[in-house]
mmCIF file of C-alpha atoms in Angstrom:
data_model
loop_
_atom_site.group_PDB
_atom_site.id
_atom_site.type_symbol
_atom_site.label_atom_id
_atom_site.label_comp_id
_atom_site.label_asym_id
_atom_site.label_seq_id
_atom_site.Cartn_x
_atom_site.Cartn_y
_atom_site.Cartn_z
ATOM 1 C CA MET A 1 -24.242 -60.881 30.099
ATOM 2 C CA ASN A 2 -20.704 -60.874 28.889
ATOM 3 C CA ILE A 3 -20.636 -57.665 26.919
ATOM 4 C CA LYS A 4 -17.105 -58.209 25.604
ATOM 5 C CA ASN A 5 -17.926 -61.688 24.265
ATOM 6 C CA ASN A 6 -21.279 -60.765 22.683
ATOM 7 C CA PHE A 7 -20.212 -57.517 21.106
ATOM 8 C CA PRO A 8 -18.772 -59.140 17.969
ATOM 9 C CA THR A 9 -21.950 -61.136 17.522
ATOM 10 C CA ILE A 10 -24.147 -58.105 17.838
ATOM 11 C CA THR A 11 -21.939 -56.155 15.404
ATOM 12 C CA PHE A 12 -21.939 -59.070 12.895
ATOM 13 C CA ALA A 13 -25.750 -59.350 13.095
ATOM 14 C CA PHE A 14 -26.180 -55.645 12.556
ATOM 15 C CA LEU A 15 -23.797 -55.660 9.594
ATOM 16 C CA ALA A 16 -25.397 -58.713 8.099
ATOM 17 C CA GLY A 17 -28.827 -57.124 8.318
ATOM 18 C CA PHE A 18 -27.487 -53.928 6.781
ATOM 19 C CA LEU A 19 -25.906 -55.806 3.914
ATOM 20 C CA LEU A 20 -29.038 -57.860 3.284
ATOM 21 C CA SER A 21 -31.158 -54.695 3.069
ATOM 22 C CA PHE A 22 -28.647 -52.756 0.969
ATOM 23 C CA GLY A 23 -30.064 -52.047 -2.453
ATOM 24 C CA GLN A 24 -33.605 -52.823 -1.438
ATOM 25 C CA ILE A 25 -36.343 -50.311 -1.560
ATOM 26 C CA HIS A 26 -38.735 -49.381 1.238
ATOM 27 C CA LEU A 27 -42.326 -50.284 0.754
ATOM 28 C CA GLU A 28 -44.301 -47.094 1.294
ATOM 29 C CA SER A 29 -47.837 -48.529 1.452
ATOM 30 C CA LYS A 30 -49.751 -51.187 3.361
ATOM 31 C CA PRO A 31 -51.939 -53.090 0.961
ATOM 32 C CA GLN A 32 -53.074 -55.868 3.307
ATOM 33 C CA LYS A 33 -56.077 -53.902 4.740
ATOM 34 C CA TRP A 34 -57.560 -53.687 1.250
ATOM 35 C CA SER A 35 -56.202 -56.890 -0.338
ATOM 36 C CA SER A 36 -57.914 -58.854 2.396
ATOM 37 C CA LYS A 37 -61.240 -57.684 0.951
ATOM 38 C CA LEU A 38 -60.604 -59.536 -2.264
ATOM 39 C CA SER A 39 -63.093 -62.419 -2.297
ATOM 40 C CA GLN A 40 -62.492 -65.978 -3.456
ATOM 41 C CA ALA A 41 -66.261 -66.538 -3.617
ATOM 42 C CA GLU A 42 -66.743 -63.504 -5.836
ATOM 43 C CA LEU A 43 -63.932 -64.558 -8.126
ATOM 44 C CA LYS A 44 -65.613 -67.809 -8.615
ATOM 45 C CA SER A 45 -69.042 -66.283 -9.078
ATOM 46 C CA LYS A 46 -67.907 -63.935 -11.825
ATOM 47 C CA LEU A 47 -65.839 -66.557 -13.604
ATOM 48 C CA THR A 48 -68.726 -69.021 -13.605
ATOM 49 C CA ILE A 49 -70.727 -66.416 -15.622
ATOM 50 C CA LEU A 50 -67.816 -65.326 -17.863
ATOM 51 C CA ALA A 51 -66.627 -68.780 -18.823
ATOM 52 C CA ALA A 52 -70.094 -70.325 -19.286
ATOM 53 C CA ASP A 53 -71.165 -72.053 -22.506
ATOM 54 C CA ASP A 54 -73.442 -69.188 -23.460
ATOM 55 C CA MET A 55 -70.442 -66.887 -23.893
ATOM 56 C CA GLU A 56 -69.517 -69.267 -26.775
ATOM 57 C CA GLY A 57 -65.755 -69.111 -26.057
ATOM 58 C CA ARG A 58 -65.529 -65.281 -26.407
ATOM 59 C CA ASP A 59 -63.755 -65.313 -29.761
ATOM 60 C CA THR A 60 -62.717 -61.815 -30.887
ATOM 61 C CA GLY A 61 -65.614 -59.900 -32.456
ATOM 62 C CA SER A 62 -68.074 -62.692 -31.896
ATOM 63 C CA SER A 63 -71.564 -62.361 -30.349
ATOM 64 C CA GLY A 64 -70.314 -64.352 -27.365
ATOM 65 C CA GLN A 65 -67.493 -61.971 -26.771
ATOM 66 C CA LYS A 66 -69.835 -58.966 -27.081
ATOM 67 C CA LYS A 67 -72.073 -60.631 -24.471
ATOM 68 C CA ALA A 68 -69.099 -61.016 -22.141
ATOM 69 C CA GLY A 69 -68.095 -57.428 -22.761
ATOM 70 C CA GLN A 70 -71.538 -56.208 -21.729
ATOM 71 C CA PHE A 71 -71.270 -58.329 -18.566
ATOM 72 C CA ILE A 72 -68.024 -56.628 -17.714
ATOM 73 C CA VAL A 73 -69.261 -53.103 -18.427
ATOM 74 C CA SER A 74 -72.444 -53.646 -16.473
ATOM 75 C CA TYR A 75 -70.374 -54.719 -13.531
ATOM 76 C CA TYR A 76 -68.438 -51.421 -13.623
ATOM 77 C CA GLU A 77 -71.601 -49.438 -14.094
ATOM 78 C CA ASP A 78 -73.127 -51.032 -11.014
ATOM 79 C CA LEU A 79 -70.046 -50.162 -8.987
ATOM 80 C CA LYS A 80 -70.112 -46.589 -10.369
ATOM 81 C CA ILE A 81 -66.603 -47.019 -11.759
ATOM 82 C CA PRO A 82 -66.544 -44.801 -14.836
ATOM 83 C CA HIS A 83 -64.756 -45.021 -18.166
ATOM 84 C CA PRO A 84 -61.994 -42.435 -18.960
ATOM 85 C CA ALA A 85 -63.460 -39.033 -19.249
ATOM 86 C CA THR A 86 -62.076 -38.553 -22.746
ATOM 87 C CA MET A 87 -64.053 -41.589 -24.069
ATOM 88 C CA ASP A 88 -67.746 -41.676 -24.941
ATOM 89 C CA SER A 89 -68.163 -45.170 -23.406
ATOM 90 C CA TYR A 90 -66.206 -48.056 -21.903
ATOM 91 C CA PHE A 91 -65.514 -49.409 -25.400
ATOM 92 C CA GLN A 92 -62.484 -48.529 -27.457
ATOM 93 C CA VAL A 93 -63.589 -49.913 -30.792
ATOM 94 C CA VAL A 94 -60.978 -51.970 -32.682
ATOM 95 C CA PRO A 95 -62.146 -52.060 -36.311
ATOM 96 C CA ALA A 96 -62.282 -55.252 -38.258
ATOM 97 C CA ALA A 97 -59.911 -53.640 -40.867
ATOM 98 C CA PHE A 98 -57.233 -53.361 -38.123
ATOM 99 C CA LEU A 99 -57.927 -56.923 -36.752
ATOM 100 C CA ASN A 100 -57.564 -58.407 -40.203
ATOM 101 C CA ALA A 101 -54.785 -56.237 -41.555
ATOM 102 C CA LYS A 102 -51.821 -58.576 -40.952
ATOM 103 C CA LYS A 103 -53.679 -61.863 -41.526
ATOM 104 C CA ASN A 104 -57.256 -62.000 -42.716
ATOM 105 C CA GLN A 105 -58.973 -64.080 -40.071
ATOM 106 C CA ASN A 106 -62.454 -62.754 -41.021
ATOM 107 C CA LEU A 107 -62.806 -61.055 -37.591
ATOM 108 C CA SER A 108 -65.636 -58.640 -36.947
ATOM 109 C CA ASP A 109 -65.292 -55.279 -35.151
ATOM 110 C CA SER A 110 -64.394 -55.733 -31.507
ATOM 111 C CA ALA A 111 -63.434 -53.509 -28.606
ATOM 112 C CA ASN A 112 -61.099 -53.052 -25.736
ATOM 113 C CA ILE A 113 -62.917 -52.207 -22.424
ATOM 114 C CA LEU A 114 -61.539 -49.423 -20.267
ATOM 115 C CA ALA A 115 -62.604 -48.514 -16.773
ATOM 116 C CA PHE A 116 -60.945 -45.777 -14.777
ATOM 117 C CA ILE A 117 -60.354 -44.982 -11.106
ATOM 118 C CA GLU A 118 -59.081 -41.449 -10.748
ATOM 119 C CA GLY A 119 -56.300 -40.907 -8.244
ATOM 120 C CA THR A 120 -55.721 -38.005 -5.863
ATOM 121 C CA ASP A 121 -52.622 -35.868 -5.691
ATOM 122 C CA LEU A 122 -50.772 -37.856 -8.368
ATOM 123 C CA LYS A 123 -53.763 -38.506 -10.593
ATOM 124 C CA GLU A 124 -52.053 -37.422 -13.793
ATOM 125 C CA GLU A 125 -49.842 -40.494 -13.624
ATOM 126 C CA ILE A 126 -51.466 -43.762 -14.766
ATOM 127 C CA VAL A 127 -51.026 -47.274 -13.411
ATOM 128 C CA VAL A 128 -52.450 -49.896 -15.874
ATOM 129 C CA LEU A 129 -53.914 -53.202 -14.833
ATOM 130 C CA SER A 130 -54.526 -55.417 -17.874
ATOM 131 C CA ALA A 131 -55.950 -58.728 -18.907
ATOM 132 C CA HIS A 132 -57.458 -60.025 -22.131
ATOM 133 C CA TYR A 133 -61.152 -61.044 -22.091
ATOM 134 C CA ASP A 134 -61.235 -62.801 -25.465
ATOM 135 C CA HIS A 135 -60.594 -66.576 -26.012
ATOM 136 C CA ILE A 136 -60.667 -68.819 -29.091
ATOM 137 C CA GLY A 137 -64.360 -69.487 -29.485
ATOM 138 C CA ILE A 138 -65.831 -72.631 -30.949
ATOM 139 C CA LYS A 139 -63.547 -75.112 -32.704
ATOM 140 C CA ASN A 140 -64.813 -78.267 -34.423
ATOM 141 C CA GLY A 141 -68.240 -77.706 -32.794
ATOM 142 C CA GLN A 142 -66.730 -77.585 -29.307
ATOM 143 C CA ILE A 143 -66.922 -74.503 -27.072
ATOM 144 C CA HIS A 144 -63.578 -73.449 -25.621
ATOM 145 C CA ASN A 145 -64.630 -71.602 -22.452
ATOM 146 C CA GLY A 146 -61.167 -70.296 -21.489
ATOM 147 C CA ALA A 147 -61.802 -70.256 -17.777
ATOM 148 C CA ASP A 148 -58.122 -69.902 -17.063
ATOM 149 C CA ASP A 149 -57.178 -68.292 -20.328
ATOM 150 C CA ASP A 150 -57.925 -65.555 -19.566
ATOM 151 C CA GLY A 151 -61.190 -65.697 -17.686
ATOM 152 C CA SER A 152 -59.035 -65.855 -14.534
ATOM 153 C CA GLY A 153 -57.267 -62.616 -15.272
ATOM 154 C CA THR A 154 -60.404 -60.909 -16.419
ATOM 155 C CA VAL A 155 -62.356 -61.501 -13.220
ATOM 156 C CA ALA A 156 -59.181 -60.702 -11.106
ATOM 157 C CA LEU A 157 -59.270 -57.239 -12.757
ATOM 158 C CA MET A 158 -62.934 -56.878 -11.920
ATOM 159 C CA GLU A 159 -62.413 -57.898 -8.262
ATOM 160 C CA ILE A 160 -59.364 -55.633 -7.813
ATOM 161 C CA ALA A 161 -61.291 -52.714 -9.373
ATOM 162 C CA LYS A 162 -64.077 -53.367 -6.879
ATOM 163 C CA VAL A 163 -61.701 -53.117 -3.931
ATOM 164 C CA LEU A 164 -59.975 -50.041 -5.319
ATOM 165 C CA GLN A 165 -63.332 -48.336 -5.616
ATOM 166 C CA MET A 166 -64.157 -49.376 -2.003
ATOM 167 C CA ALA A 167 -60.934 -47.706 -0.869
ATOM 168 C CA LYS A 168 -61.811 -44.583 -2.921
ATOM 169 C CA ASN A 169 -65.265 -44.376 -1.519
ATOM 170 C CA ASP A 170 -63.696 -44.548 1.969
ATOM 171 C CA GLY A 171 -61.387 -41.653 1.186
ATOM 172 C CA LYS A 172 -58.394 -43.931 0.917
ATOM 173 C CA GLY A 173 -58.156 -44.440 -2.830
ATOM 174 C CA PRO A 174 -54.873 -44.645 -4.760
ATOM 175 C CA ARG A 175 -52.834 -41.606 -5.272
ATOM 176 C CA ARG A 176 -52.150 -42.362 -8.958
ATOM 177 C CA SER A 177 -55.009 -43.078 -11.362
ATOM 178 C CA VAL A 178 -55.718 -46.706 -12.325
ATOM 179 C CA LEU A 179 -56.692 -47.783 -15.789
ATOM 180 C CA ILE A 180 -58.429 -51.116 -15.869
ATOM 181 C CA PHE A 181 -57.733 -52.372 -19.351
ATOM 182 C CA HIS A 182 -59.525 -55.454 -20.768
ATOM 183 C CA ALA A 183 -57.906 -56.229 -24.122
ATOM 184 C CA THR A 184 -59.496 -57.813 -27.074
ATOM 185 C CA GLY A 185 -57.722 -59.812 -29.781
ATOM 186 C CA GLU A 186 -54.943 -61.247 -27.656
ATOM 187 C CA GLU A 187 -55.475 -64.722 -28.976
ATOM 188 C CA HIS A 188 -55.097 -63.451 -32.549
ATOM 189 C CA GLY A 189 -51.727 -61.739 -31.972
ATOM 190 C CA LEU A 190 -52.062 -59.128 -29.117
ATOM 191 C CA LEU A 191 -54.190 -57.032 -31.472
ATOM 192 C CA GLY A 192 -56.315 -55.113 -28.962
ATOM 193 C CA SER A 193 -53.304 -53.979 -26.937
ATOM 194 C CA GLN A 194 -51.494 -53.165 -30.169
ATOM 195 C CA TYR A 195 -54.425 -50.972 -31.192
ATOM 196 C CA TYR A 196 -54.291 -49.238 -27.802
ATOM 197 C CA SER A 197 -50.506 -48.745 -28.190
ATOM 198 C CA GLU A 198 -51.165 -46.908 -31.490
ATOM 199 C CA HIS A 199 -54.165 -45.013 -30.111
ATOM 200 C CA PRO A 200 -53.371 -44.464 -26.448
ATOM 201 C CA VAL A 201 -56.027 -42.888 -24.270
ATOM 202 C CA PHE A 202 -53.261 -41.596 -21.893
ATOM 203 C CA ALA A 203 -49.894 -40.264 -22.896
ATOM 204 C CA TRP A 204 -47.033 -42.745 -22.659
ATOM 205 C CA ASP A 205 -44.948 -40.379 -20.599
ATOM 206 C CA LYS A 206 -47.717 -40.449 -17.990
ATOM 207 C CA THR A 207 -48.158 -44.214 -18.003
ATOM 208 C CA ILE A 208 -45.839 -45.612 -15.402
ATOM 209 C CA VAL A 209 -46.493 -49.358 -15.205
ATOM 210 C CA ASP A 210 -48.564 -52.244 -16.594
ATOM 211 C CA ILE A 211 -49.467 -55.140 -14.407
ATOM 212 C CA ASN A 212 -50.772 -57.824 -16.733
ATOM 213 C CA ILE A 213 -52.627 -60.883 -15.492
ATOM 214 C CA ASP A 214 -52.983 -63.828 -17.840
ATOM 215 C CA MET A 215 -53.792 -67.256 -16.658
ATOM 216 C CA ILE A 216 -53.557 -67.405 -12.829
ATOM 217 C CA GLY A 217 -56.050 -70.146 -12.034
ATOM 218 C CA ARG A 218 -54.229 -73.458 -12.410
ATOM 219 C CA ARG A 219 -50.891 -75.192 -11.741
ATOM 220 C CA ASP A 220 -48.396 -76.426 -14.320
ATOM 221 C CA GLU A 221 -46.532 -79.725 -14.455
ATOM 222 C CA LYS A 222 -43.455 -78.251 -12.824
ATOM 223 C CA HIS A 223 -45.494 -77.415 -9.723
ATOM 224 C CA ASN A 224 -47.663 -80.478 -9.732
ATOM 225 C CA ASP A 225 -47.310 -80.947 -5.934
ATOM 226 C CA ASN A 226 -47.921 -77.357 -4.890
ATOM 227 C CA ASN A 227 -50.045 -74.459 -6.144
ATOM 228 C CA GLY A 228 -48.446 -71.867 -3.868
ATOM 229 C CA TYR A 229 -46.336 -70.291 -6.555
ATOM 230 C CA VAL A 230 -46.535 -67.743 -9.404
ATOM 231 C CA TYR A 231 -44.405 -66.828 -12.407
ATOM 232 C CA LEU A 232 -43.388 -63.225 -12.786
ATOM 233 C CA ILE A 233 -42.125 -62.243 -16.214
ATOM 234 C CA GLY A 234 -40.549 -58.969 -17.376
ATOM 235 C CA SER A 235 -40.490 -57.429 -13.880
ATOM 236 C CA SER A 236 -36.743 -56.649 -14.047
ATOM 237 C CA PHE A 237 -36.351 -55.690 -17.644
ATOM 238 C CA LEU A 238 -37.225 -51.964 -17.619
ATOM 239 C CA SER A 239 -37.254 -51.115 -13.857
ATOM 240 C CA SER A 240 -35.172 -52.724 -11.106
ATOM 241 C CA GLU A 241 -37.566 -50.994 -8.662
ATOM 242 C CA LEU A 242 -40.539 -52.837 -10.095
ATOM 243 C CA HIS A 243 -38.762 -56.124 -9.606
ATOM 244 C CA GLN A 244 -37.907 -55.329 -5.993
ATOM 245 C CA ILE A 245 -41.477 -54.142 -5.315
ATOM 246 C CA CYS A 246 -42.799 -57.481 -6.567
ATOM 247 C CA GLU A 247 -40.465 -59.450 -4.323
ATOM 248 C CA GLN A 248 -41.044 -57.325 -1.255
ATOM 249 C CA VAL A 249 -44.812 -57.140 -1.555
ATOM 250 C CA ASN A 250 -44.788 -60.952 -1.746
ATOM 251 C CA GLU A 251 -42.397 -61.229 1.176
ATOM 252 C CA THR A 252 -44.558 -59.132 3.399
ATOM 253 C CA SER A 253 -47.988 -60.429 2.402
ATOM 254 C CA THR A 254 -48.743 -63.341 0.068
ATOM 255 C CA LYS A 255 -45.573 -65.378 0.498
ATOM 256 C CA LEU A 256 -45.925 -67.300 -2.729
ATOM 257 C CA ASP A 257 -42.955 -68.977 -4.327
ATOM 258 C CA LEU A 258 -41.890 -66.457 -6.971
ATOM 259 C CA ASP A 259 -40.671 -68.386 -10.026
ATOM 260 C CA PHE A 260 -38.587 -66.359 -12.423
ATOM 261 C CA THR A 261 -37.879 -69.215 -14.901
ATOM 262 C CA TYR A 262 -39.506 -67.363 -17.776
ATOM 263 C CA ASN A 263 -38.158 -64.001 -16.813
ATOM 264 C CA ASN A 264 -35.804 -64.256 -19.694
ATOM 265 C CA LYS A 265 -35.972 -62.665 -23.085
ATOM 266 C CA LYS A 266 -34.273 -65.747 -24.553
ATOM 267 C CA ASP A 267 -36.776 -68.146 -23.036
ATOM 268 C CA PRO A 268 -37.665 -70.583 -25.867
ATOM 269 C CA ASN A 269 -41.423 -70.248 -24.978
ATOM 270 C CA ARG A 270 -41.141 -66.460 -25.584
ATOM 271 C CA PHE A 271 -43.776 -65.808 -22.838
ATOM 272 C CA TYR A 272 -42.528 -62.223 -22.467
ATOM 273 C CA TYR A 273 -43.640 -61.512 -26.024
ATOM 274 C CA ARG A 274 -46.933 -63.447 -25.872
ATOM 275 C CA SER A 275 -49.309 -61.339 -23.700
ATOM 276 C CA ASP A 276 -50.566 -57.848 -23.714
ATOM 277 C CA HIS A 277 -47.978 -56.280 -21.374
ATOM 278 C CA TYR A 278 -45.542 -56.399 -24.244
ATOM 279 C CA ASN A 279 -47.295 -53.625 -26.117
ATOM 280 C CA PHE A 280 -46.772 -51.506 -23.082
ATOM 281 C CA ALA A 281 -43.205 -52.580 -22.527
ATOM 282 C CA LYS A 282 -42.196 -51.829 -26.095
ATOM 283 C CA ASN A 283 -43.329 -48.277 -25.527
ATOM 284 C CA GLY A 284 -41.003 -47.981 -22.469
ATOM 285 C CA VAL A 285 -43.587 -48.721 -19.710
ATOM 286 C CA PRO A 286 -42.225 -51.056 -16.911
ATOM 287 C CA SER A 287 -44.401 -54.162 -17.027
ATOM 288 C CA VAL A 288 -44.863 -57.460 -15.134
ATOM 289 C CA PHE A 289 -46.745 -60.456 -16.447
ATOM 290 C CA VAL A 290 -48.375 -62.440 -13.595
ATOM 291 C CA PHE A 291 -48.851 -66.077 -14.778
ATOM 292 C CA SER A 292 -49.309 -69.571 -13.387
ATOM 293 C CA GLY A 293 -48.167 -71.508 -16.431
ATOM 294 C CA VAL A 294 -49.614 -73.743 -19.071
ATOM 295 C CA HIS A 295 -51.377 -77.038 -18.484
ATOM 296 C CA ALA A 296 -52.991 -79.955 -20.361
ATOM 297 C CA ASP A 297 -56.259 -77.912 -20.870
ATOM 298 C CA TYR A 298 -54.547 -74.902 -22.442
ATOM 299 C CA HIS A 299 -56.558 -73.964 -25.603
ATOM 300 C CA GLN A 300 -58.669 -77.048 -25.190
ATOM 301 C CA PRO A 301 -62.456 -77.343 -24.650
ATOM 302 C CA THR A 302 -61.699 -78.639 -21.152
ATOM 303 C CA ASP A 303 -60.399 -75.283 -19.813
ATOM 304 C CA ASP A 304 -63.413 -75.004 -17.529
ATOM 305 C CA VAL A 305 -64.343 -73.367 -14.215
ATOM 306 C CA GLU A 306 -64.501 -76.757 -12.428
ATOM 307 C CA LYS A 307 -60.694 -77.087 -12.842
ATOM 308 C CA ILE A 308 -59.811 -73.631 -11.390
ATOM 309 C CA GLU A 309 -57.953 -73.642 -8.063
ATOM 310 C CA PHE A 310 -59.532 -70.621 -6.504
ATOM 311 C CA ASP A 311 -57.332 -70.627 -3.452
ATOM 312 C CA ALA A 312 -54.175 -70.167 -5.531
ATOM 313 C CA MET A 313 -56.052 -67.733 -7.797
ATOM 314 C CA LEU A 314 -56.951 -65.580 -4.874
ATOM 315 C CA LYS A 315 -53.326 -65.456 -3.651
ATOM 316 C CA ARG A 316 -52.125 -64.371 -7.119
ATOM 317 C CA THR A 317 -54.823 -61.765 -7.285
ATOM 318 C CA GLN A 318 -53.781 -60.432 -3.896
ATOM 319 C CA LEU A 319 -50.140 -60.240 -4.998
ATOM 320 C CA SER A 320 -51.167 -58.320 -8.148
ATOM 321 C CA PHE A 321 -53.223 -55.928 -6.031
ATOM 322 C CA GLY A 322 -50.290 -55.377 -3.626
ATOM 323 C CA ILE A 323 -47.907 -54.569 -6.496
ATOM 324 C CA LEU A 324 -50.458 -52.137 -7.949
ATOM 325 C CA TRP A 325 -51.146 -50.525 -4.541
ATOM 326 C CA GLU A 326 -47.510 -49.939 -3.830
ATOM 327 C CA VAL A 327 -46.709 -48.453 -7.275
ATOM 328 C CA ALA A 328 -49.854 -46.305 -7.155
ATOM 329 C CA ASN A 329 -49.045 -44.811 -3.784
ATOM 330 C CA ARG A 330 -45.309 -44.286 -3.748
ATOM 331 C CA ASP A 331 -44.049 -40.722 -3.502
ATOM 332 C CA LYS A 332 -41.938 -41.127 -6.659
ATOM 333 C CA ARG A 333 -42.813 -42.879 -9.819
ATOM 334 C CA LEU A 334 -40.875 -46.013 -10.781
ATOM 335 C CA VAL A 335 -37.351 -45.520 -11.984
ATOM 336 C CA VAL A 336 -36.797 -46.702 -15.566
ATOM 337 C CA ASP A 337 -33.258 -48.044 -15.622
ATOM 338 C CA GLY A 338 -33.414 -50.893 -18.108
ATOM 339 C CA SER A 339 -34.174 -51.488 -21.763
ATOM 340 C CA ASN A 340 -36.723 -53.578 -23.567
#
């Protein structure tokens, strides 16, 4: 070996590596052991029930949505995942008067559903995992099952909660507490999450992140030839650390193509403002919206389970789990260095 001739190359490689890593954060957890336990088959099984015709499209306050809500609650009861101790049940009732206050849509009382996995040494700090379980019901005599919107996010929450509880039962649960938040009224203007924002169960200064999953089961026209992608929206707005965690978790595990097209407050689609994470972000909580985009069946009676791409849905669920696991187990809470 010619030490003299190779020394500049070695020095350059070292410096290049240093510069590439400069400004990045160090991942402090290893989610792969637990994320590998997320099951594609169980995602499909749960979604087949949730997005069936007998749920009648899960419109806010409808009998079909209440039936879906009971399915979700029974699942948590079976897993022995409790509701928050300060609540009498899993249901945070959202009164009809609130739901109809801005625009009278003749909605009946509905409810957010909250399940809770208590952390260990950092249990006073709360990591929120959210998705809305309502859809648009029956229109012109046709049931809109909302398999992707947002049945996909709903069952992703249920599957992630199952694995978190497995870890907890094994003595390896998350250090911070995790609030599993199923919002109602999203399709009528983010009403369930707005109600929570005005009646929070946990103090805002103890709520450190919201990971919101809304529509992760399909591909959009832009990615017609490849479903190995996901949109992340809002990850950089309030916390540069959250954005870096999203990128690094993906780099070390799921290796999806991260698409930040809509990570822009001036995006004409206004996706950042159109799902439940926004009611957390506007209260200063760093948030990321995990999304696979719109498609021809969006808000149509054809948004059915048969069209879900469960391989891609599993990957996006694994990424969401990895982000949550890292944030929940870091020594320090996320830095808030941006503005909404």
